[in-house]
Amino acid sequence: MKEVTFIRQNIEKWRDMELIVEGSIEVTPDRQADAYIDLTTDLAFAQTHYPKSRITLYLNDLASALHNQIYRNKRESMSRLVTFWTQEIPQTIWDARRALLASFIIFAVSVLIGAVSQLGDDSFARIILGNDYVDMTLENIRKGAPMAVYDSGGETEMFLSITLNNVKVSFIVFVMGVFTSLGTGFMLFQNGVMLGSFQSFFFQQGLGFESMLAIWLHGTLEIWAIIVAGAAGITLGNGWLMPGTYSRMTSFMQAARRGLKIIVGTVPVFIMAAFIEGFATRHTEWGTAPRLCVIGFSVLFIVYYYFYLPWKNGLKIK
């Protein structure tokens, strides 16, 4: 790569790092550490290809200044836990916003495929959900309790079981990114088709609205968390596939760190979704208004935490 091209591609990033060193912008400790890794990678590249250039000297000085700032601020305050949830995770979500959009599109398209497939072939749900599940649901419908599947065990037992399963699914969706973004994409597609066929199945039984109240009571948070986990997996896969100016291993490790942080951020969401599913979804006698309120608050939380806060944090570093 020609030196002028190298400078042109990275000059804006280095200017942002100068602002970090000067204290003109506030960044989280993890963001600061990522900037240092990024800068030292560029420095190593410059030392290899332009050892006598002024840009190499500039990067060396900038890396030294950033190193000193990191170790000067090494002692972290007790507020780190707060900033982790209010700044670091939203910032990571902002950085991964394209992966989040891709994850949402894949999932939405797969839901549509599942729904259309079920509407075109009544037996499709049996292929996706299994004969036993479909037969059990049809029997529950005949008994006048279509959502009885959510009342099949103790509340606490069900809550713990669902939490563990949801967290396991999210980590599988994330880890599948090791096999490139296609692995995560396949997991999203599989879950989306299942949801689409499941929802359409209830519409075919004349229970569309009732099923939506039950499913989306907990599903609003649960499904969104799976989409976010998909973004983490796509981030991981892209780090391996598209290393840019980094070595493939360096890019992969940085992507793994960002993706893992995104996954950790979904755990409380999965816990809340499991709590609603274990303790609330079974109470179909609550009526429409209370359940719509829960769904509405879930949507507001998603908009605030996964859209507004990331956008707000993203503005701070521009």
PDB file of C-alpha atoms in Angstrom:
ATOM      1  CA  MET A   1       0.000   0.000   0.000  1.00  0.00           C
ATOM      2  CA  LYS A   2       1.325   3.434  -0.879  1.00  0.00           C
ATOM      3  CA  GLU A   3       2.037   5.692   2.083  1.00  0.00           C
ATOM      4  CA  VAL A   4      -0.345   8.387   0.891  1.00  0.00           C
ATOM      5  CA  THR A   5      -3.162   5.821   0.625  1.00  0.00           C
ATOM      6  CA  PHE A   6      -2.396   4.520   4.117  1.00  0.00           C
ATOM      7  CA  ILE A   7      -2.575   8.053   5.519  1.00  0.00           C
ATOM      8  CA  ARG A   8      -5.737   8.950   3.632  1.00  0.00           C
ATOM      9  CA  GLN A   9      -7.547   5.823   4.886  1.00  0.00           C
ATOM     10  CA  ASN A  10      -6.692   6.400   8.539  1.00  0.00           C
ATOM     11  CA  ILE A  11      -6.188  10.127   9.104  1.00  0.00           C
ATOM     12  CA  GLU A  12      -9.683  10.749  10.500  1.00  0.00           C
ATOM     13  CA  LYS A  13      -9.287   7.867  12.941  1.00  0.00           C
ATOM     14  CA  TRP A  14      -5.934   9.258  14.153  1.00  0.00           C
ATOM     15  CA  ARG A  15      -7.477  12.690  14.637  1.00  0.00           C
ATOM     16  CA  ASP A  16     -10.134  11.118  16.861  1.00  0.00           C
ATOM     17  CA  MET A  17      -7.352   9.481  18.851  1.00  0.00           C
ATOM     18  CA  GLU A  18      -5.679  12.858  19.284  1.00  0.00           C
ATOM     19  CA  LEU A  19      -8.936  14.130  20.781  1.00  0.00           C
ATOM     20  CA  ILE A  20      -8.959  11.168  23.181  1.00  0.00           C
ATOM     21  CA  VAL A  21      -5.401  11.980  24.283  1.00  0.00           C
ATOM     22  CA  GLU A  22      -6.278  15.645  24.701  1.00  0.00           C
ATOM     23  CA  GLY A  23      -9.365  14.771  26.719  1.00  0.00           C
ATOM     24  CA  SER A  24     -11.619  16.633  24.289  1.00  0.00           C
ATOM     25  CA  ILE A  25     -13.971  13.665  24.088  1.00  0.00           C
ATOM     26  CA  GLU A  26     -14.965  11.171  26.766  1.00  0.00           C
ATOM     27  CA  VAL A  27     -14.663   7.478  25.987  1.00  0.00           C
ATOM     28  CA  THR A  28     -15.060   4.333  28.047  1.00  0.00           C
ATOM     29  CA  PRO A  29     -11.965   2.406  29.248  1.00  0.00           C
ATOM     30  CA  ASP A  30     -12.692  -0.411  26.809  1.00  0.00           C
ATOM     31  CA  ARG A  31     -13.086   2.046  23.955  1.00  0.00           C
ATOM     32  CA  GLN A  32      -9.772   3.614  24.951  1.00  0.00           C
ATOM     33  CA  ALA A  33      -8.094   0.200  25.004  1.00  0.00           C
ATOM     34  CA  ASP A  34      -9.525  -0.638  21.568  1.00  0.00           C
ATOM     35  CA  ALA A  35      -8.182   2.655  20.221  1.00  0.00           C
ATOM     36  CA  TYR A  36      -4.722   1.813  21.591  1.00  0.00           C
ATOM     37  CA  ILE A  37      -4.747  -1.650  19.963  1.00  0.00           C
ATOM     38  CA  ASP A  38      -5.906  -0.062  16.719  1.00  0.00           C
ATOM     39  CA  LEU A  39      -3.162   2.560  16.875  1.00  0.00           C
ATOM     40  CA  THR A  40      -0.335   0.124  17.684  1.00  0.00           C
ATOM     41  CA  THR A  41      -1.438  -2.059  14.770  1.00  0.00           C
ATOM     42  CA  ASP A  42      -1.153   0.946  12.442  1.00  0.00           C
ATOM     43  CA  LEU A  43       2.219   1.788  14.001  1.00  0.00           C
ATOM     44  CA  ALA A  44       3.524  -1.732  13.366  1.00  0.00           C
ATOM     45  CA  PHE A  45       2.350  -1.499   9.754  1.00  0.00           C
ATOM     46  CA  ALA A  46       4.083   1.875   9.312  1.00  0.00           C
ATOM     47  CA  GLN A  47       7.317   0.646  10.922  1.00  0.00           C
ATOM     48  CA  THR A  48       7.377  -2.280   8.502  1.00  0.00           C
ATOM     49  CA  HIS A  49       6.600  -0.395   5.294  1.00  0.00           C
ATOM     50  CA  TYR A  50       7.684   3.215   5.986  1.00  0.00           C
ATOM     51  CA  PRO A  51      10.366   2.933   8.697  1.00  0.00           C
ATOM     52  CA  LYS A  52      11.970   6.327   7.958  1.00  0.00           C
ATOM     53  CA  SER A  53       8.760   8.250   7.304  1.00  0.00           C
ATOM     54  CA  ARG A  54       7.465  11.124   9.430  1.00  0.00           C
ATOM     55  CA  ILE A  55       4.118   9.313   9.729  1.00  0.00           C
ATOM     56  CA  THR A  56       5.867   6.506  11.630  1.00  0.00           C
ATOM     57  CA  LEU A  57       7.308   8.997  14.094  1.00  0.00           C
ATOM     58  CA  TYR A  58       3.886  10.645  14.458  1.00  0.00           C
ATOM     59  CA  LEU A  59       2.169   7.331  15.182  1.00  0.00           C
ATOM     60  CA  ASN A  60       4.860   6.355  17.670  1.00  0.00           C
ATOM     61  CA  ASP A  61       4.397   9.618  19.595  1.00  0.00           C
ATOM     62  CA  LEU A  62       0.608   9.294  19.511  1.00  0.00           C
ATOM     63  CA  ALA A  63       0.759   5.684  20.717  1.00  0.00           C
ATOM     64  CA  SER A  64       3.060   6.681  23.584  1.00  0.00           C
ATOM     65  CA  ALA A  65       0.732   9.473  24.655  1.00  0.00           C
ATOM     66  CA  LEU A  66      -2.302   7.190  24.554  1.00  0.00           C
ATOM     67  CA  HIS A  67      -0.410   4.501  26.469  1.00  0.00           C
ATOM     68  CA  ASN A  68       0.446   6.967  29.217  1.00  0.00           C
ATOM     69  CA  GLN A  69      -3.148   8.136  29.454  1.00  0.00           C
ATOM     70  CA  ILE A  70      -4.453   4.588  29.762  1.00  0.00           C
ATOM     71  CA  TYR A  71      -2.126   3.747  32.634  1.00  0.00           C
ATOM     72  CA  ARG A  72      -2.758   7.075  34.317  1.00  0.00           C
ATOM     73  CA  ASN A  73      -6.466   6.226  34.326  1.00  0.00           C
ATOM     74  CA  LYS A  74      -6.002   2.566  35.170  1.00  0.00           C
ATOM     75  CA  ARG A  75      -7.673   2.861  38.552  1.00  0.00           C
ATOM     76  CA  GLU A  76     -11.359   2.775  37.837  1.00  0.00           C
ATOM     77  CA  SER A  77     -14.085   4.189  40.007  1.00  0.00           C
ATOM     78  CA  MET A  78     -16.985   2.281  41.496  1.00  0.00           C
ATOM     79  CA  SER A  79     -19.190   3.784  38.809  1.00  0.00           C
ATOM     80  CA  ARG A  80     -17.679   1.436  36.190  1.00  0.00           C
ATOM     81  CA  LEU A  81     -20.595  -0.971  36.544  1.00  0.00           C
ATOM     82  CA  VAL A  82     -23.009   1.852  35.738  1.00  0.00           C
ATOM     83  CA  THR A  83     -21.003   3.122  32.786  1.00  0.00           C
ATOM     84  CA  PHE A  84     -20.700  -0.431  31.451  1.00  0.00           C
ATOM     85  CA  TRP A  85     -24.470  -0.700  31.021  1.00  0.00           C
ATOM     86  CA  THR A  86     -25.228   2.928  30.184  1.00  0.00           C
ATOM     87  CA  GLN A  87     -22.258   3.755  27.939  1.00  0.00           C
ATOM     88  CA  GLU A  88     -20.069   0.819  26.936  1.00  0.00           C
ATOM     89  CA  ILE A  89     -22.757  -1.568  25.705  1.00  0.00           C
ATOM     90  CA  PRO A  90     -24.758   1.181  23.906  1.00  0.00           C
ATOM     91  CA  GLN A  91     -21.507   2.335  22.287  1.00  0.00           C
ATOM     92  CA  THR A  92     -20.748  -1.210  21.164  1.00  0.00           C
ATOM     93  CA  ILE A  93     -24.261  -1.505  19.759  1.00  0.00           C
ATOM     94  CA  TRP A  94     -23.704   1.734  17.853  1.00  0.00           C
ATOM     95  CA  ASP A  95     -20.450   0.406  16.409  1.00  0.00           C
ATOM     96  CA  ALA A  96     -22.260  -2.794  15.379  1.00  0.00           C
ATOM     97  CA  ARG A  97     -25.340  -1.032  13.980  1.00  0.00           C
ATOM     98  CA  ARG A  98     -24.827  -2.373  10.452  1.00  0.00           C
ATOM     99  CA  ALA A  99     -24.536  -5.918  11.793  1.00  0.00           C
ATOM    100  CA  LEU A 100     -27.704  -5.316  13.840  1.00  0.00           C
ATOM    101  CA  LEU A 101     -29.566  -4.161  10.736  1.00  0.00           C
ATOM    102  CA  ALA A 102     -28.336  -7.200   8.798  1.00  0.00           C
ATOM    103  CA  SER A 103     -29.441  -9.505  11.623  1.00  0.00           C
ATOM    104  CA  PHE A 104     -32.891  -7.910  11.711  1.00  0.00           C
ATOM    105  CA  ILE A 105     -33.323  -8.203   7.934  1.00  0.00           C
ATOM    106  CA  ILE A 106     -32.291 -11.875   7.913  1.00  0.00           C
ATOM    107  CA  PHE A 107     -34.661 -12.675  10.756  1.00  0.00           C
ATOM    108  CA  ALA A 108     -37.573 -10.693   9.307  1.00  0.00           C
ATOM    109  CA  VAL A 109     -37.212 -12.317   5.879  1.00  0.00           C
ATOM    110  CA  SER A 110     -37.035 -15.777   7.459  1.00  0.00           C
ATOM    111  CA  VAL A 111     -40.196 -15.077   9.514  1.00  0.00           C
ATOM    112  CA  LEU A 112     -41.951 -14.088   6.294  1.00  0.00           C
ATOM    113  CA  ILE A 113     -40.756 -17.273   4.588  1.00  0.00           C
ATOM    114  CA  GLY A 114     -42.031 -19.371   7.494  1.00  0.00           C
ATOM    115  CA  ALA A 115     -45.394 -17.612   7.509  1.00  0.00           C
ATOM    116  CA  VAL A 116     -45.928 -17.872   3.747  1.00  0.00           C
ATOM    117  CA  SER A 117     -44.845 -21.521   3.754  1.00  0.00           C
ATOM    118  CA  GLN A 118     -47.351 -22.395   6.477  1.00  0.00           C
ATOM    119  CA  LEU A 119     -50.159 -20.493   4.777  1.00  0.00           C
ATOM    120  CA  GLY A 120     -49.402 -22.344   1.547  1.00  0.00           C
ATOM    121  CA  ASP A 121     -49.101 -25.776   3.157  1.00  0.00           C
ATOM    122  CA  ASP A 122     -50.916 -26.695   6.387  1.00  0.00           C
ATOM    123  CA  SER A 123     -48.408 -29.456   7.097  1.00  0.00           C
ATOM    124  CA  PHE A 124     -45.387 -27.144   7.091  1.00  0.00           C
ATOM    125  CA  ALA A 125     -45.653 -26.504  10.862  1.00  0.00           C
ATOM    126  CA  ARG A 126     -45.351 -30.241  11.462  1.00  0.00           C
ATOM    127  CA  ILE A 127     -42.047 -30.277   9.592  1.00  0.00           C
ATOM    128  CA  ILE A 128     -40.678 -27.315  11.555  1.00  0.00           C
ATOM    129  CA  LEU A 129     -42.261 -27.777  15.000  1.00  0.00           C
ATOM    130  CA  GLY A 130     -42.763 -31.540  15.016  1.00  0.00           C
ATOM    131  CA  ASN A 131     -45.897 -33.673  15.012  1.00  0.00           C
ATOM    132  CA  ASP A 132     -46.033 -34.046  18.801  1.00  0.00           C
ATOM    133  CA  TYR A 133     -46.051 -30.296  19.406  1.00  0.00           C
ATOM    134  CA  VAL A 134     -48.664 -29.601  16.724  1.00  0.00           C
ATOM    135  CA  ASP A 135     -50.931 -32.430  17.929  1.00  0.00           C
ATOM    136  CA  MET A 136     -50.631 -31.235  21.530  1.00  0.00           C
ATOM    137  CA  THR A 137     -51.515 -27.677  20.507  1.00  0.00           C
ATOM    138  CA  LEU A 138     -54.519 -28.822  18.470  1.00  0.00           C
ATOM    139  CA  GLU A 139     -55.722 -30.834  21.459  1.00  0.00           C
ATOM    140  CA  ASN A 140     -55.349 -27.776  23.704  1.00  0.00           C
ATOM    141  CA  ILE A 141     -57.363 -25.737  21.213  1.00  0.00           C
ATOM    142  CA  ARG A 142     -60.137 -28.323  21.259  1.00  0.00           C
ATOM    143  CA  LYS A 143     -60.153 -28.110  25.067  1.00  0.00           C
ATOM    144  CA  GLY A 144     -60.510 -24.318  24.882  1.00  0.00           C
ATOM    145  CA  ALA A 145     -57.016 -23.628  26.267  1.00  0.00           C
ATOM    146  CA  PRO A 146     -54.851 -22.876  23.192  1.00  0.00           C
ATOM    147  CA  MET A 147     -52.029 -21.347  25.270  1.00  0.00           C
ATOM    148  CA  ALA A 148     -51.890 -24.200  27.784  1.00  0.00           C
ATOM    149  CA  VAL A 149     -48.319 -24.945  26.682  1.00  0.00           C
ATOM    150  CA  TYR A 150     -47.255 -21.937  28.771  1.00  0.00           C
ATOM    151  CA  ASP A 151     -48.963 -23.442  31.835  1.00  0.00           C
ATOM    152  CA  SER A 152     -47.310 -26.841  31.713  1.00  0.00           C
ATOM    153  CA  GLY A 153     -45.057 -26.478  34.764  1.00  0.00           C
ATOM    154  CA  GLY A 154     -44.318 -24.549  37.910  1.00  0.00           C
ATOM    155  CA  GLU A 155     -43.660 -20.845  37.497  1.00  0.00           C
ATOM    156  CA  THR A 156     -40.205 -20.765  39.092  1.00  0.00           C
ATOM    157  CA  GLU A 157     -39.109 -23.988  37.425  1.00  0.00           C
ATOM    158  CA  MET A 158     -40.288 -22.719  34.060  1.00  0.00           C
ATOM    159  CA  PHE A 159     -38.588 -19.347  34.568  1.00  0.00           C
ATOM    160  CA  LEU A 160     -35.197 -20.945  35.316  1.00  0.00           C
ATOM    161  CA  SER A 161     -35.491 -23.444  32.470  1.00  0.00           C
ATOM    162  CA  ILE A 162     -36.434 -20.769  29.923  1.00  0.00           C
ATOM    163  CA  THR A 163     -33.643 -18.457  31.103  1.00  0.00           C
ATOM    164  CA  LEU A 164     -30.994 -21.148  30.657  1.00  0.00           C
ATOM    165  CA  ASN A 165     -32.368 -22.143  27.264  1.00  0.00           C
ATOM    166  CA  ASN A 166     -32.550 -18.552  25.989  1.00  0.00           C
ATOM    167  CA  VAL A 167     -29.007 -17.741  27.105  1.00  0.00           C
ATOM    168  CA  LYS A 168     -27.784 -21.005  25.529  1.00  0.00           C
ATOM    169  CA  VAL A 169     -29.481 -20.146  22.225  1.00  0.00           C
ATOM    170  CA  SER A 170     -27.972 -16.647  22.209  1.00  0.00           C
ATOM    171  CA  PHE A 171     -24.449 -17.985  22.758  1.00  0.00           C
ATOM    172  CA  ILE A 172     -24.931 -20.585  20.017  1.00  0.00           C
ATOM    173  CA  VAL A 173     -26.069 -17.858  17.606  1.00  0.00           C
ATOM    174  CA  PHE A 174     -22.970 -15.839  18.593  1.00  0.00           C
ATOM    175  CA  VAL A 175     -20.461 -18.709  18.450  1.00  0.00           C
ATOM    176  CA  MET A 176     -21.742 -19.769  15.028  1.00  0.00           C
ATOM    177  CA  GLY A 177     -20.040 -16.590  13.812  1.00  0.00           C
ATOM    178  CA  VAL A 178     -16.767 -18.551  14.104  1.00  0.00           C
ATOM    179  CA  PHE A 179     -17.903 -20.324  10.948  1.00  0.00           C
ATOM    180  CA  THR A 180     -18.182 -16.898   9.266  1.00  0.00           C
ATOM    181  CA  SER A 181     -21.346 -14.797   9.256  1.00  0.00           C
ATOM    182  CA  LEU A 182     -23.130 -17.561   7.345  1.00  0.00           C
ATOM    183  CA  GLY A 183     -23.239 -19.703  10.485  1.00  0.00           C
ATOM    184  CA  THR A 184     -25.041 -17.021  12.457  1.00  0.00           C
ATOM    185  CA  GLY A 185     -27.244 -16.253   9.457  1.00  0.00           C
ATOM    186  CA  PHE A 186     -28.346 -19.889   9.334  1.00  0.00           C
ATOM    187  CA  MET A 187     -29.290 -19.855  13.043  1.00  0.00           C
ATOM    188  CA  LEU A 188     -31.287 -16.656  12.574  1.00  0.00           C
ATOM    189  CA  PHE A 189     -33.012 -18.130   9.543  1.00  0.00           C
ATOM    190  CA  GLN A 190     -33.908 -21.300  11.431  1.00  0.00           C
ATOM    191  CA  ASN A 191     -35.422 -19.418  14.374  1.00  0.00           C
ATOM    192  CA  GLY A 192     -37.230 -16.972  12.099  1.00  0.00           C
ATOM    193  CA  VAL A 193     -38.874 -19.699  10.001  1.00  0.00           C
ATOM    194  CA  MET A 194     -39.982 -21.414  13.207  1.00  0.00           C
ATOM    195  CA  LEU A 195     -41.589 -18.207  14.518  1.00  0.00           C
ATOM    196  CA  GLY A 196     -43.299 -17.442  11.196  1.00  0.00           C
ATOM    197  CA  SER A 197     -44.810 -20.889  10.838  1.00  0.00           C
ATOM    198  CA  PHE A 198     -45.831 -20.995  14.513  1.00  0.00           C
ATOM    199  CA  GLN A 199     -47.636 -17.659  14.316  1.00  0.00           C
ATOM    200  CA  SER A 200     -49.342 -18.499  11.011  1.00  0.00           C
ATOM    201  CA  PHE A 201     -50.481 -21.830  12.417  1.00  0.00           C
ATOM    202  CA  PHE A 202     -52.503 -20.024  15.081  1.00  0.00           C
ATOM    203  CA  PHE A 203     -53.984 -17.636  12.531  1.00  0.00           C
ATOM    204  CA  GLN A 204     -55.182 -20.651  10.561  1.00  0.00           C
ATOM    205  CA  GLN A 205     -56.919 -21.884  13.709  1.00  0.00           C
ATOM    206  CA  GLY A 206     -58.713 -18.551  14.088  1.00  0.00           C
ATOM    207  CA  LEU A 207     -56.574 -17.579  17.107  1.00  0.00           C
ATOM    208  CA  GLY A 208     -54.239 -15.036  15.530  1.00  0.00           C
ATOM    209  CA  PHE A 209     -54.830 -12.097  17.881  1.00  0.00           C
ATOM    210  CA  GLU A 210     -54.964 -14.218  21.041  1.00  0.00           C
ATOM    211  CA  SER A 211     -51.765 -16.007  20.083  1.00  0.00           C
ATOM    212  CA  MET A 212     -50.003 -12.711  19.410  1.00  0.00           C
ATOM    213  CA  LEU A 213     -50.958 -11.403  22.844  1.00  0.00           C
ATOM    214  CA  ALA A 214     -49.500 -14.522  24.442  1.00  0.00           C
ATOM    215  CA  ILE A 215     -46.421 -14.933  22.244  1.00  0.00           C
ATOM    216  CA  TRP A 216     -45.346 -11.304  22.102  1.00  0.00           C
ATOM    217  CA  LEU A 217     -45.936 -10.732  25.810  1.00  0.00           C
ATOM    218  CA  HIS A 218     -42.547 -12.310  26.400  1.00  0.00           C
ATOM    219  CA  GLY A 219     -41.478 -12.636  22.764  1.00  0.00           C
ATOM    220  CA  THR A 220     -40.955  -8.908  22.217  1.00  0.00           C
ATOM    221  CA  LEU A 221     -37.862  -9.008  24.441  1.00  0.00           C
ATOM    222  CA  GLU A 222     -36.901 -12.586  23.658  1.00  0.00           C
ATOM    223  CA  ILE A 223     -36.979 -12.277  19.870  1.00  0.00           C
ATOM    224  CA  TRP A 224     -35.211  -8.927  19.931  1.00  0.00           C
ATOM    225  CA  ALA A 225     -32.454 -10.388  22.109  1.00  0.00           C
ATOM    226  CA  ILE A 226     -31.965 -13.177  19.564  1.00  0.00           C
ATOM    227  CA  ILE A 227     -31.634 -10.550  16.817  1.00  0.00           C
ATOM    228  CA  VAL A 228     -29.049  -8.713  18.926  1.00  0.00           C
ATOM    229  CA  ALA A 229     -27.207 -12.006  19.482  1.00  0.00           C
ATOM    230  CA  GLY A 230     -27.261 -12.383  15.707  1.00  0.00           C
ATOM    231  CA  ALA A 231     -25.573  -9.000  15.393  1.00  0.00           C
ATOM    232  CA  ALA A 232     -22.862 -10.229  17.781  1.00  0.00           C
ATOM    233  CA  GLY A 233     -22.336 -13.342  15.647  1.00  0.00           C
ATOM    234  CA  ILE A 234     -22.209 -11.350  12.422  1.00  0.00           C
ATOM    235  CA  THR A 235     -19.679  -9.000  14.044  1.00  0.00           C
ATOM    236  CA  LEU A 236     -17.561 -12.022  14.966  1.00  0.00           C
ATOM    237  CA  GLY A 237     -17.828 -13.505  11.488  1.00  0.00           C
ATOM    238  CA  ASN A 238     -17.007 -10.215   9.773  1.00  0.00           C
ATOM    239  CA  GLY A 239     -13.909  -9.829  11.945  1.00  0.00           C
ATOM    240  CA  TRP A 240     -12.665 -13.103  10.514  1.00  0.00           C
ATOM    241  CA  LEU A 241     -13.771 -12.506   6.921  1.00  0.00           C
ATOM    242  CA  MET A 242     -12.866  -8.818   6.552  1.00  0.00           C
ATOM    243  CA  PRO A 243      -9.744  -8.010   8.602  1.00  0.00           C
ATOM    244  CA  GLY A 244      -8.998  -4.764   6.761  1.00  0.00           C
ATOM    245  CA  THR A 245      -5.479  -3.511   7.523  1.00  0.00           C
ATOM    246  CA  TYR A 246      -5.144  -5.829  10.544  1.00  0.00           C
ATOM    247  CA  SER A 247      -3.902  -9.366  10.603  1.00  0.00           C
ATOM    248  CA  ARG A 248      -6.779 -11.836  10.455  1.00  0.00           C
ATOM    249  CA  MET A 249      -6.174 -12.981  14.028  1.00  0.00           C
ATOM    250  CA  THR A 250      -6.026  -9.424  15.419  1.00  0.00           C
ATOM    251  CA  SER A 251      -9.238  -8.501  13.630  1.00  0.00           C
ATOM    252  CA  PHE A 252     -10.924 -11.682  14.854  1.00  0.00           C
ATOM    253  CA  MET A 253      -9.899 -11.079  18.480  1.00  0.00           C
ATOM    254  CA  GLN A 254     -11.179  -7.495  18.409  1.00  0.00           C
ATOM    255  CA  ALA A 255     -14.469  -8.643  16.860  1.00  0.00           C
ATOM    256  CA  ALA A 256     -14.777 -11.426  19.458  1.00  0.00           C
ATOM    257  CA  ARG A 257     -14.368  -8.892  22.242  1.00  0.00           C
ATOM    258  CA  ARG A 258     -17.062  -6.599  20.801  1.00  0.00           C
ATOM    259  CA  GLY A 259     -19.398  -9.500  20.110  1.00  0.00           C
ATOM    260  CA  LEU A 260     -19.005 -10.945  23.595  1.00  0.00           C
ATOM    261  CA  LYS A 261     -19.864  -7.590  25.114  1.00  0.00           C
ATOM    262  CA  ILE A 262     -23.033  -7.453  23.018  1.00  0.00           C
ATOM    263  CA  ILE A 263     -23.963 -10.961  24.179  1.00  0.00           C
ATOM    264  CA  VAL A 264     -23.414 -10.075  27.834  1.00  0.00           C
ATOM    265  CA  GLY A 265     -25.770  -7.151  27.295  1.00  0.00           C
ATOM    266  CA  THR A 266     -28.551  -9.491  26.176  1.00  0.00           C
ATOM    267  CA  VAL A 267     -28.476 -11.665  29.316  1.00  0.00           C
ATOM    268  CA  PRO A 268     -30.662  -9.333  31.462  1.00  0.00           C
ATOM    269  CA  VAL A 269     -33.088  -9.031  28.535  1.00  0.00           C
ATOM    270  CA  PHE A 270     -33.379 -12.807  28.284  1.00  0.00           C
ATOM    271  CA  ILE A 271     -33.883 -13.052  32.044  1.00  0.00           C
ATOM    272  CA  MET A 272     -36.710 -10.514  31.926  1.00  0.00           C
ATOM    273  CA  ALA A 273     -38.286 -12.289  28.935  1.00  0.00           C
ATOM    274  CA  ALA A 274     -38.099 -15.615  30.790  1.00  0.00           C
ATOM    275  CA  PHE A 275     -39.619 -14.040  33.903  1.00  0.00           C
ATOM    276  CA  ILE A 276     -42.574 -12.758  31.856  1.00  0.00           C
ATOM    277  CA  GLU A 277     -42.980 -16.115  30.096  1.00  0.00           C
ATOM    278  CA  GLY A 278     -42.770 -18.096  33.317  1.00  0.00           C
ATOM    279  CA  PHE A 279     -44.969 -15.909  35.514  1.00  0.00           C
ATOM    280  CA  ALA A 280     -47.221 -13.873  33.210  1.00  0.00           C
ATOM    281  CA  THR A 281     -47.789 -15.473  29.791  1.00  0.00           C
ATOM    282  CA  ARG A 282     -49.816 -18.309  31.334  1.00  0.00           C
ATOM    283  CA  HIS A 283     -52.379 -15.826  32.695  1.00  0.00           C
ATOM    284  CA  THR A 284     -54.511 -15.412  29.579  1.00  0.00           C
ATOM    285  CA  GLU A 285     -57.373 -14.333  31.848  1.00  0.00           C
ATOM    286  CA  TRP A 286     -55.628 -10.997  32.395  1.00  0.00           C
ATOM    287  CA  GLY A 287     -57.311  -9.648  29.301  1.00  0.00           C
ATOM    288  CA  THR A 288     -56.061  -7.506  26.445  1.00  0.00           C
ATOM    289  CA  ALA A 289     -55.163  -4.168  28.050  1.00  0.00           C
ATOM    290  CA  PRO A 290     -52.637  -5.387  30.691  1.00  0.00           C
ATOM    291  CA  ARG A 291     -50.847  -7.584  28.177  1.00  0.00           C
ATOM    292  CA  LEU A 292     -50.683  -4.806  25.596  1.00  0.00           C
ATOM    293  CA  CYS A 293     -49.162  -2.577  28.279  1.00  0.00           C
ATOM    294  CA  VAL A 294     -46.395  -5.125  28.931  1.00  0.00           C
ATOM    295  CA  ILE A 295     -45.718  -5.412  25.208  1.00  0.00           C
ATOM    296  CA  GLY A 296     -45.706  -1.610  24.891  1.00  0.00           C
ATOM    297  CA  PHE A 297     -43.226  -1.156  27.743  1.00  0.00           C
ATOM    298  CA  SER A 298     -41.004  -3.828  26.183  1.00  0.00           C
ATOM    299  CA  VAL A 299     -41.003  -1.956  22.874  1.00  0.00           C
ATOM    300  CA  LEU A 300     -40.207   1.331  24.641  1.00  0.00           C
ATOM    301  CA  PHE A 301     -37.272  -0.305  26.432  1.00  0.00           C
ATOM    302  CA  ILE A 302     -35.901  -1.661  23.145  1.00  0.00           C
ATOM    303  CA  VAL A 303     -36.220   1.720  21.435  1.00  0.00           C
ATOM    304  CA  TYR A 304     -34.562   3.527  24.340  1.00  0.00           C
ATOM    305  CA  TYR A 305     -31.729   1.119  25.081  1.00  0.00           C
ATOM    306  CA  TYR A 306     -30.925  -0.217  21.624  1.00  0.00           C
ATOM    307  CA  PHE A 307     -31.637   2.851  19.507  1.00  0.00           C
ATOM    308  CA  TYR A 308     -31.652   6.084  21.509  1.00  0.00           C
ATOM    309  CA  LEU A 309     -28.741   5.385  23.877  1.00  0.00           C
ATOM    310  CA  PRO A 310     -26.442   4.036  21.121  1.00  0.00           C
ATOM    311  CA  TRP A 311     -27.287   7.032  18.927  1.00  0.00           C
ATOM    312  CA  LYS A 312     -26.647   9.395  21.841  1.00  0.00           C
ATOM    313  CA  ASN A 313     -23.312   7.752  22.670  1.00  0.00           C
ATOM    314  CA  GLY A 314     -22.378   7.712  19.001  1.00  0.00           C
ATOM    315  CA  LEU A 315     -22.805  11.469  18.770  1.00  0.00           C
ATOM    316  CA  LYS A 316     -20.326  12.029  21.613  1.00  0.00           C
ATOM    317  CA  ILE A 317     -17.376  10.653  19.654  1.00  0.00           C
ATOM    318  CA  LYS A 318     -18.077  12.400  16.351  1.00  0.00           C
TER     319      LYS A 318
END
